[in-house]
Coordinates of C-alpha atoms in Angstrom, one line a residue:
M1 CA -8.4 42.9 -17.0
D2 CA -5.6 45.5 -17.7
N3 CA -7.3 48.6 -16.2
P4 CA -8.8 48.4 -12.7
E5 CA -10.7 51.6 -13.4
D6 CA -12.6 50.0 -16.2
I7 CA -15.7 48.5 -14.7
G8 CA -17.0 47.2 -18.1
V9 CA -18.6 48.4 -21.2
F10 CA -21.8 46.5 -20.9
Q11 CA -24.5 47.2 -18.4
F12 CA -27.5 45.0 -18.5
D13 CA -30.8 44.9 -16.7
L14 CA -32.0 41.8 -14.9
K15 CA -34.1 40.5 -17.7
A16 CA -31.3 40.9 -20.3
R17 CA -28.7 39.3 -17.9
K18 CA -31.1 36.2 -17.6
A19 CA -31.5 35.9 -21.3
I20 CA -27.8 36.2 -22.0
K21 CA -27.1 33.7 -19.3
N22 CA -29.6 31.3 -20.6
R23 CA -28.4 31.6 -24.2
F24 CA -24.8 31.2 -23.1
F25 CA -25.5 28.1 -21.1
D26 CA -27.5 26.6 -23.9
Q27 CA -24.5 27.1 -26.2
W28 CA -22.2 25.4 -23.9
N29 CA -24.6 22.6 -23.0
N30 CA -22.6 20.0 -24.9
D31 CA -19.4 20.9 -23.1
V32 CA -21.0 20.9 -19.6
D33 CA -18.6 18.3 -18.3
H34 CA -15.7 20.6 -18.7
L35 CA -17.5 23.8 -17.3
F36 CA -17.2 24.9 -13.7
F37 CA -18.7 27.7 -11.8
A38 CA -17.0 29.6 -9.0
R39 CA -18.2 32.5 -6.8
V40 CA -15.3 34.4 -5.3
E41 CA -15.8 36.6 -2.3
C42 CA -13.6 39.5 -1.5
P43 CA -11.9 38.4 1.8
R44 CA -12.2 42.0 3.1
D45 CA -15.8 42.8 4.3
D46 CA -15.2 46.5 3.9
I47 CA -15.1 46.5 0.1
F48 CA -18.5 46.9 -1.5
E49 CA -17.6 48.4 -4.8
W50 CA -15.2 47.2 -7.6
N51 CA -11.7 48.8 -6.9
E52 CA -8.0 48.3 -7.5
Y53 CA -7.8 45.7 -4.6
M54 CA -10.4 43.5 -6.1
H55 CA -8.8 43.8 -9.6
K56 CA -5.5 42.6 -8.2
E57 CA -7.3 39.8 -6.2
M58 CA -9.2 38.6 -9.3
Q59 CA -6.0 38.7 -11.5
S60 CA -4.2 36.5 -8.9
I61 CA -7.0 34.0 -8.7
L62 CA -7.3 33.8 -12.5
Y63 CA -3.6 33.2 -12.9
D64 CA -3.8 30.4 -10.3
L65 CA -6.7 28.9 -12.1
I66 CA -5.0 29.0 -15.5
K67 CA -2.0 27.3 -14.1
E68 CA -4.4 24.4 -13.2
H69 CA -5.8 24.5 -16.8
Y70 CA -9.1 26.2 -15.8
Y71 CA -9.6 29.0 -18.3
P72 CA -12.2 31.8 -17.7
V73 CA -15.0 32.0 -20.2
L74 CA -17.2 34.5 -18.5
I75 CA -16.7 36.7 -15.5
V76 CA -19.4 38.8 -13.9
I77 CA -18.4 41.2 -11.1
H78 CA -21.2 42.7 -8.9
N79 CA -22.4 43.6 -5.4
D80 CA -26.1 42.4 -5.7
Q81 CA -26.7 42.4 -2.0
P82 CA -26.9 45.8 -0.1
K83 CA -24.8 44.6 2.8
D84 CA -22.7 42.1 0.8
S85 CA -19.1 42.8 -0.1
C86 CA -18.1 42.9 -3.8
H87 CA -17.7 39.5 -5.3
F88 CA -17.4 37.9 -8.8
H89 CA -18.6 34.8 -10.5
I90 CA -16.5 32.9 -13.0
L91 CA -17.6 30.3 -15.6
L92 CA -14.5 28.2 -16.3
D93 CA -13.6 25.7 -19.0
Y94 CA -11.3 22.9 -18.1
I95 CA -8.8 22.0 -20.8
D96 CA -7.0 18.8 -20.3
P97 CA -3.3 19.4 -21.1
D98 CA -2.9 15.7 -22.1
N99 CA -5.5 15.9 -24.7

C-alpha cells in the first residue's frame, strides 16, 4: 500500500487464482458471518491500468472502511475486462469494537 508503483509480487494464472480463492474461503468458512465482499470501481472511466490515482483512491476507501471496523483481509486489483476500467475486489472482516 505504500508504493503506488508496486503492482504486487505475485502473479497467478486463472487456475491458481481459483485454487487460492477456494482454499482461502474454506479457511474462513467458520467466520462467514463476519466477512464481506466489495467490488470498487474507479470513478474515472479512462483509467484502465493500476496507477497513482487508483492507489490514492484505494487508500482512502480502506481508511474509511477501517474507521467503520471493516478490516481488509485480501485485496485483488485487476482489469479483467478489455473495455472495463481498473477496479479492485476486497474481502473484509468486520470486528465488532464492543466485543
